[in-house]
Amino acid sequence: MAKQRVVVVGGGLAGLAATMKLAELGIAVDCMSLTPVKRSHSVCAQGGINSVNELTRQQGDTEWLHLDDTVYGGDFLQHQPPVKEMAYAAPGIIDLMDRLGVPFNRTPEGFRDQRRFGGTLFKRTSFAGATTGQQLLYALDEQARRWHNAGAVEMYEGWDFLSPVIDEEGRCRGVVAQNLVTMEIRSFPADAVILATGGCGLIYGRSTMSMACTGSAVSRAAQVGAKYANAEFIQVHPTAIPGADKLRLMSESARGEGGRVWVPRKPHDPRDPKQIPESERYYFLEERYPKYGNLVPRDIATREIFDVCVNDGLSVDADRQCVYLDLTHISREELDRKLGGILHIYEKFQGVDPREYPMKIFPAVHYSMGGLWADYERAADGGLTLGSPRNHQTHIPGLFAIGECDYQYHGANRLGANSLLSCIFTGLIVAPGIENMFKSLKESAGDEKFASLLRGQRAVKQLEHDNLLKREGGRENPYVIHQELGDVMTKAATVVRRNDQLTAAIEKVNELAERVENCSLSDTGNWTNQNVVFTKALRDMFPVAKAILKGALARDECRGAHYKPAFDMPGIDATDPAEKRRQAEAWCDSFDEKNRKWLKTTIASIDKSGEPTLSYEDVDTSLIPPRPRLYGLVGAEVIEQVWKERQAEKTPQSDGPNGAATKAAVGAGVG
């Protein structure tokens, strides 16, 4: 039998963590990346990475509360065993990255500095200035290069994943990929393939994501048998710099370090913001959410900014929607030490010093909570069975999904600074499962019996490529179609969603999907042909775009980032105590009914024509019972009281460690 190999597709944090761990286990790895590894989109992550730490433990924090904050912030839509395992592994991951040389910020005493992020009341976030993703990525890249020099890892930078290779039994036996310089198409045999290809932001045209984040890799896997889960849950980050070319992230760390979001109470006030007195400023997040202030979860902050600008008409500028993000009350020295990276970005692209003048920001598409469906094996303690080949395996045996391109960890809304954690965590835990899977394999994809399969799949992709180059008579411009797709998706499936708009968007996307098949190429060459690579990616955006829209249309509720005003559950407006109680009872009845119907994972099965069909899967909430998400809701105290009484009448589902689950579920405060 030929030596067993793994192909890791993606050179970001998840892919490099998996590469490092596999190499440590003695498994040969081919690491493939669309871009140079150091330009992977993980490099753009700014704010930090979460874990319980010694500082927060002194304040009563535990890994169980990290789990609770994560599932509460995600509106309970994630399976809880993987999240529990991640929360408990987090302190060790931070220590590992520290030992690998990540220059985390330090206190004067030499301890790792911590900042607070949204959706929690603890300072759990370790950070390296405002370039945490870059520092983590560079540290893991060094480890991958070390194993490359030792002969355990082959690096393929500048290769575009075209398709998994599936044998007649439905098992993944490798991949077909294309070199972006020579345009060579070749097959890579593999006994396991790990997709770590990030999000799909380019479907929306402009976003905070890299131009490489097309979602095409997961789409190509989904079109041959992998399932796509929770596509409709797209995170819109509350604070980004609007731009004509793309939207540039202004990290949540700016608010974590004390930044305040406000607008003048006078619409489009032309005065210098520093000349507007405090009494004429509307700090709307602080007023509406006194417990969490500017650090409410992202979906809530985004909707409030959108509401203040669009519905209240209080945008700072008359010709574009934006609010102020103000750091001017913080010393320059502290800002440069903790936030220098993002301040430089704002200064470079806006020409304004954010240390002296408030930044102008507005929400932007930022992250995909959905992704390829991936399995897990639950352990007796409620976490994961480490080393199980089921962990992160898709519906295609031998094909795994990790990082942002899987759906497991963030539910309906991701908490800030959990993304870097989930990327590294999934990369580390997938490797032992693959090692154990290899022990049961009796043949290798490198064996001669699979050579014809690999050659045949390569030939299919070569023919598709050649036909696209030779296409004549096409009148459609792929870049125009992409712009139209982005406009449709941004209008229908971002902050506020309405069924009539979603229905119209599906019709328009279907039309664009037909038109994309008539694209003509301006470049038909066989050397660094970006035109053909982009057109292929564009064609594969449509199955995911359809899954997003169909999932959003079908889900008639509000949950996390998915907000439909027609199905909102407003607070209590009664003043009479008896009527308050009656309304709270009715609210809790509606909440229970909503969960009965919609506390389910959306599963999109995509056929070879790119058309998704939806089904649903129950969510494992056995560790922490779902409870109302009451951040700032009017009448939340009465609703919480009624809910607690109802829970007290039920048998607790889990006592957690020392009763922590019951305390978290029943005793949670109102935000």
XYZ file of C-alpha atoms in Angstrom, residues 40-484:
445
model
C -4.685 33.986 3.774
C -7.735 35.826 5.083
C -6.942 34.884 8.691
C -4.294 37.589 8.491
C -7.093 40.183 8.487
C -8.465 39.183 11.904
C -7.727 41.986 14.294
C -9.210 41.911 17.758
C -8.152 38.776 19.628
C -8.823 35.186 20.634
C -11.015 34.051 23.526
C -10.363 31.816 26.506
C -10.955 31.738 30.208
C -7.809 32.944 31.981
C -6.467 33.519 35.467
C -7.790 37.080 35.553
C -11.353 36.088 34.683
C -11.264 33.060 37.010
C -10.746 35.455 39.914
C -14.001 37.134 38.859
C -15.940 33.857 38.794
C -15.431 32.924 35.148
C -15.224 29.289 34.029
C -15.034 27.330 30.801
C -18.688 26.437 31.362
C -19.620 30.123 31.308
C -17.618 30.548 28.089
C -19.731 27.733 26.641
C -22.872 29.419 27.975
C -21.984 32.828 26.514
C -21.233 31.204 23.158
C -24.483 29.255 22.833
C -26.545 32.119 24.292
C -24.941 34.573 21.874
C -25.556 32.104 19.041
C -29.236 31.834 20.005
C -28.770 28.140 20.838
C -28.521 27.032 17.206
C -25.221 25.184 17.574
C -24.769 21.590 18.758
C -23.389 22.016 22.253
C -20.821 19.160 22.557
C -18.365 20.678 20.027
C -18.736 24.111 21.632
C -18.107 22.664 25.095
C -14.943 20.939 23.887
C -13.744 24.174 22.279
C -14.357 26.258 25.403
C -12.502 23.776 27.620
C -9.599 23.512 25.147
C -9.240 27.286 24.776
C -6.798 28.032 27.642
C -4.407 25.360 26.366
C -4.607 26.753 22.829
C -3.674 30.247 24.030
C -0.734 28.790 25.975
C 0.334 26.837 22.877
C 0.276 29.920 20.653
C 2.168 31.858 23.323
C 4.897 29.186 23.330
C 5.000 29.261 19.524
C 6.019 32.898 19.718
C 2.859 34.958 19.246
C 3.660 38.408 20.713
C 0.555 38.820 22.846
C 0.252 42.191 24.581
C 1.507 42.126 28.162
C 0.717 43.991 31.340
C 3.528 45.880 33.115
C 3.879 42.797 35.343
C 4.501 40.568 32.317
C 1.163 38.737 32.240
C -0.867 38.437 29.054
C -3.130 41.458 28.724
C -6.836 40.831 28.173
C -9.669 42.847 26.693
C -13.421 42.397 26.747
C -15.365 41.555 23.598
C -19.070 41.531 22.843
C -21.581 39.171 24.414
C -19.689 38.614 27.658
C -18.988 40.511 30.857
C -15.470 39.047 31.288
C -12.136 40.096 29.793
C -11.491 36.781 28.041
C -9.743 38.068 24.917
C -5.969 37.752 24.484
C -4.612 40.000 21.751
C -1.534 41.076 19.865
C -2.278 44.756 19.335
C -4.924 44.909 16.627
C -3.192 42.379 14.354
C -3.890 39.194 16.306
C -4.840 37.108 13.275
C -1.621 38.049 11.514
C 0.531 37.107 14.476
C -1.243 33.770 14.972
C -0.994 33.001 11.262
C 2.716 33.786 11.099
C 3.402 31.556 14.111
C 1.584 28.594 12.539
C 3.207 29.283 9.177
C 6.611 28.933 10.840
C 5.575 25.506 12.131
C 4.328 24.414 8.717
C 7.608 25.587 7.123
C 9.551 23.687 9.767
C 7.747 20.477 8.828
C 8.160 21.320 5.155
C 11.915 21.522 5.641
C 11.766 18.166 7.431
C 10.080 16.623 4.385
C 6.728 15.939 6.051
C 4.769 18.713 4.327
C 4.595 19.818 0.697
C 3.394 23.387 0.126
C 1.307 24.275 -2.925
C 0.685 28.021 -2.846
C -1.240 29.572 -5.712
C -3.425 26.523 -6.461
C -7.197 26.663 -6.939
C -9.202 23.686 -5.620
C -11.527 22.533 -8.426
C -13.168 19.411 -7.028
C -12.832 16.469 -4.661
C -12.238 13.125 -6.382
C -14.956 10.657 -5.371
C -14.710 6.918 -6.048
C -17.601 4.604 -6.958
C -18.272 3.892 -3.274
C -18.682 7.608 -2.548
C -15.369 8.018 -0.722
C -13.058 10.979 -1.257
C -9.760 9.852 -2.822
C -8.097 13.174 -3.550
C -8.586 16.517 -5.262
C -8.208 18.188 -8.627
C -6.601 21.635 -8.547
C -5.242 24.265 -10.919
C -2.013 26.226 -10.765
C -2.824 29.938 -10.995
C 0.399 30.787 -12.828
C 0.943 27.992 -15.346
C -2.799 27.075 -15.454
C -1.785 23.418 -15.149
C -4.598 21.164 -13.906
C -3.538 18.097 -11.968
C -4.905 15.566 -9.522
C -3.588 14.965 -6.015
C -4.237 11.550 -4.447
C -5.244 11.691 -0.795
C -6.688 9.320 1.765
C -8.318 12.280 3.494
C -9.046 15.804 2.292
C -9.556 18.692 4.689
C -11.313 21.809 3.431
C -10.295 24.912 5.383
C -11.240 27.481 2.762
C -12.950 30.206 4.776
C -16.132 32.155 4.108
C -18.187 33.255 1.117
C -18.246 37.052 1.477
C -17.652 37.768 -2.206
C -21.171 36.526 -2.921
C -22.226 39.876 -1.449
C -19.901 41.851 -3.690
C -18.361 44.160 -1.125
C -17.600 42.820 2.349
C -14.819 42.845 4.932
C -13.567 39.535 3.542
C -10.616 39.001 1.255
C -11.151 38.867 -2.501
C -10.257 35.171 -2.246
C -13.325 34.423 -0.093
C -15.645 33.351 -2.893
C -17.150 30.250 -1.285
C -16.378 28.364 -4.489
C -14.478 25.524 -2.788
C -17.330 24.551 -0.465
C -19.780 24.971 -3.334
C -17.761 22.531 -5.438
C -17.797 20.020 -2.588
C -21.527 20.523 -2.034
C -22.279 19.891 -5.706
C -20.817 16.375 -5.427
C -22.474 15.224 -2.219
C -21.440 17.296 0.798
C -24.296 19.115 2.557
C -24.356 22.833 3.350
C -25.780 23.855 6.745
C -27.307 27.087 8.074
C -26.465 29.034 4.941
C -28.878 31.837 5.851
C -26.869 32.919 8.895
C -24.517 35.646 7.670
C -22.874 37.958 10.181
C -22.931 41.655 9.394
C -20.229 43.326 11.495
C -21.399 46.555 13.114
C -18.272 48.596 12.454
C -16.560 48.872 9.073
C -15.271 51.677 6.856
C -17.557 52.129 3.841
C -15.604 52.041 0.589
C -16.295 51.963 -3.129
C -14.075 48.914 -3.695
C -14.577 46.955 -0.482
C -15.544 47.396 3.168
C -12.705 47.514 5.669
C -13.144 46.136 9.156
C -12.797 48.307 12.238
C -12.338 45.682 14.905
C -14.620 45.119 17.872
C -11.440 45.645 19.872
C -11.970 49.396 19.399
C -15.125 49.101 21.508
C -13.439 46.554 23.771
C -10.851 49.187 24.669
C -13.518 51.778 25.475
C -14.657 53.089 22.088
C -18.143 54.621 22.129
C -20.716 54.563 19.337
C -22.890 57.663 18.959
C -24.707 60.008 16.610
C -25.664 63.669 17.011
C -29.224 64.054 18.237
C -29.671 66.565 15.433
C -29.839 64.712 12.068
C -26.788 65.298 9.840
C -25.310 67.808 12.297
C -22.653 69.680 10.279
C -20.552 70.669 13.295
C -17.130 69.278 14.052
C -17.927 66.224 16.232
C -15.568 67.478 18.931
C -17.668 70.629 19.176
C -20.897 68.726 19.840
C -21.532 68.705 23.621
C -22.296 65.491 25.477
C -25.911 66.499 26.008
C -26.440 66.596 22.237
C -24.896 63.177 21.592
C -26.970 60.009 21.431
C -24.985 57.056 22.808
C -27.743 54.728 21.708
C -26.110 51.383 22.529
C -25.286 52.525 26.052
C -28.794 53.892 26.580
C -30.619 50.884 25.160
C -28.343 48.182 26.619
C -26.977 49.518 29.914
C -25.560 46.139 31.020
C -23.484 45.421 27.897
C -23.250 48.943 26.468
C -21.186 49.134 23.300
C -20.327 45.437 23.621
C -23.688 43.842 22.922
C -23.463 40.896 20.501
C -22.759 41.851 16.926
C -26.177 41.069 15.473
C -27.820 43.412 17.978
C -25.286 46.235 17.534
C -25.647 45.971 13.760
C -29.442 46.191 13.862
C -29.324 49.163 16.219
C -26.906 51.086 13.983
C -29.054 50.238 10.973
C -32.199 51.322 12.858
C -30.718 54.626 14.028
C -29.529 55.536 10.535
C -32.356 54.199 8.377
C -35.452 54.382 10.556
C -34.577 57.234 12.909
C -32.826 59.281 10.194
C -29.887 60.106 12.470
C -27.019 59.196 10.149
C -23.971 61.403 10.636
C -23.781 62.229 6.917
C -26.681 63.150 4.682
C -25.288 61.420 1.592
C -24.332 58.091 3.188
C -25.275 56.008 6.214
C -22.765 56.090 9.075
C -22.331 56.639 12.821
C -19.396 57.762 14.941
C -17.035 55.304 16.641
C -15.208 57.514 19.107
C -11.789 56.785 20.611
C -10.688 60.367 21.183
C -11.121 60.153 24.976
C -8.363 57.479 25.182
C -4.679 58.469 25.336
C -2.667 58.294 22.118
C -0.053 56.066 23.772
C -2.641 53.479 24.800
C -4.355 53.595 21.411
C -1.092 53.055 19.548
C -0.074 50.202 21.845
C -3.368 48.320 21.680
C -5.060 49.412 18.442
C -2.264 50.716 16.219
C -3.001 48.271 13.386
C -6.596 49.322 12.774
C -5.947 53.016 13.399
C -3.336 52.918 10.646
C -5.892 51.356 8.278
C -8.444 54.070 8.991
C -5.866 56.835 8.634
C -4.592 55.378 5.357
C -7.958 54.992 3.646
C -9.883 57.919 5.151
C -7.122 60.489 5.564
C -8.269 61.282 9.114
C -6.463 60.583 12.388
C -8.899 58.525 14.531
C -6.953 59.492 17.642
C -8.124 63.076 17.099
C -11.483 62.665 15.325
C -14.229 60.047 15.715
C -14.319 57.413 12.965
C -17.287 57.136 10.616
C -18.439 53.528 10.366
C -21.362 51.405 9.181
C -22.148 47.648 9.235
C -20.693 45.305 6.598
C -20.959 41.617 5.668
C -18.220 39.932 7.651
C -18.600 36.206 8.429
C -20.550 33.092 7.536
C -21.875 31.153 10.523
C -23.105 28.527 8.073
C -20.871 26.176 6.124
C -20.394 22.574 5.179
C -22.245 20.183 7.463
C -19.704 18.339 9.613
C -20.234 15.453 12.006
C -19.041 14.899 15.580
C -19.011 12.113 18.145
C -20.317 13.042 21.556
C -18.436 11.877 24.656
C -19.954 10.774 27.954
C -19.004 14.095 29.588
C -20.959 16.061 26.985
C -17.915 17.107 24.964
C -16.310 15.375 21.979
C -14.765 11.947 21.709
C -11.280 13.085 20.793
C -9.680 10.997 18.083
C -13.000 9.989 16.534
C -12.903 9.903 12.714
C -16.436 11.331 12.776
C -15.257 14.677 14.101
C -15.582 17.225 11.283
C -16.210 14.637 8.575
C -18.763 15.739 5.981
C -21.393 13.549 4.334
C -18.622 12.393 1.972
C -16.407 9.830 3.771
C -12.807 11.036 3.810
C -13.753 14.707 3.243
C -13.502 16.978 6.293
C -14.405 20.636 6.853
C -12.849 22.943 9.470
C -12.614 26.648 10.260
C -15.087 29.161 8.870
C -16.167 26.802 6.100
C -17.833 24.439 8.610
C -20.980 25.317 10.547
C -20.545 23.796 13.998
C -19.528 26.454 16.493
C -21.328 29.776 16.149
C -25.008 29.034 15.660
C -27.098 32.012 14.581
C -24.524 34.632 15.606
C -20.792 34.452 16.300
C -19.306 36.182 19.319
C -16.255 38.285 18.573
C -12.852 36.606 19.120
C -14.379 33.117 18.990
C -13.519 32.739 15.292
C -9.744 32.517 15.725
C -10.312 30.046 18.535
C -12.638 27.833 16.488
C -10.241 27.850 13.528
C -7.225 26.686 15.513
C -9.289 24.284 17.634
C -10.840 22.519 14.649
C -7.469 22.200 12.947
C -5.984 20.554 16.024
C -8.832 18.105 16.721
C -9.412 16.886 13.171
C -5.906 15.425 12.892
C -6.146 12.643 15.549
C -9.441 11.492 14.041
C -7.814 11.143 10.637
C -4.898 9.261 12.191
C -7.333 6.740 13.669
C -9.297 6.521 10.433
C -6.098 5.622 8.588
C -5.577 2.636 10.882
C -8.705 0.999 9.462
C -7.990 1.742 5.780
C -6.810 -1.258 3.783
C -5.828 0.706 0.682
C -4.388 4.082 -0.210
C -5.445 6.641 -2.799
C -1.877 6.440 -4.067
C -2.374 2.795 -5.072
C -2.452 1.972 -8.761
C -6.128 0.978 -8.641
C -7.095 4.638 -8.142
C -4.754 6.061 -10.798
C -7.356 5.867 -13.563
C -9.970 7.549 -11.353
C -7.618 10.437 -10.637
C -6.610 10.768 -14.295
C -10.238 10.706 -15.372
C -11.310 13.442 -12.951
C -8.380 15.582 -14.010
C -9.386 15.124 -17.653
C -12.970 16.184 -16.885
C -11.783 19.434 -15.313
C -9.313 20.031 -18.119
C -12.111 19.664 -20.679
C -14.347 22.072 -18.735
C -11.501 24.585 -18.618
C -10.728 24.277 -22.329
C -14.396 24.620 -23.286
C -14.709 27.770 -21.193
C -11.701 29.304 -22.934
C -13.076 28.377 -26.363
C -16.612 29.557 -25.706
C -17.821 31.740 -28.552
C -20.807 33.988 -28.825
C -21.141 34.710 -25.143
C -22.267 38.261 -24.502
C -22.226 38.378 -20.721
C -19.510 40.064 -18.671
C -18.716 38.012 -15.530
C -17.741 41.112 -13.562
C -21.060 42.813 -14.295
C -22.957 39.673 -13.271
C -20.954 39.542 -10.045
C -21.820 43.145 -9.281
C -25.507 42.438 -9.877
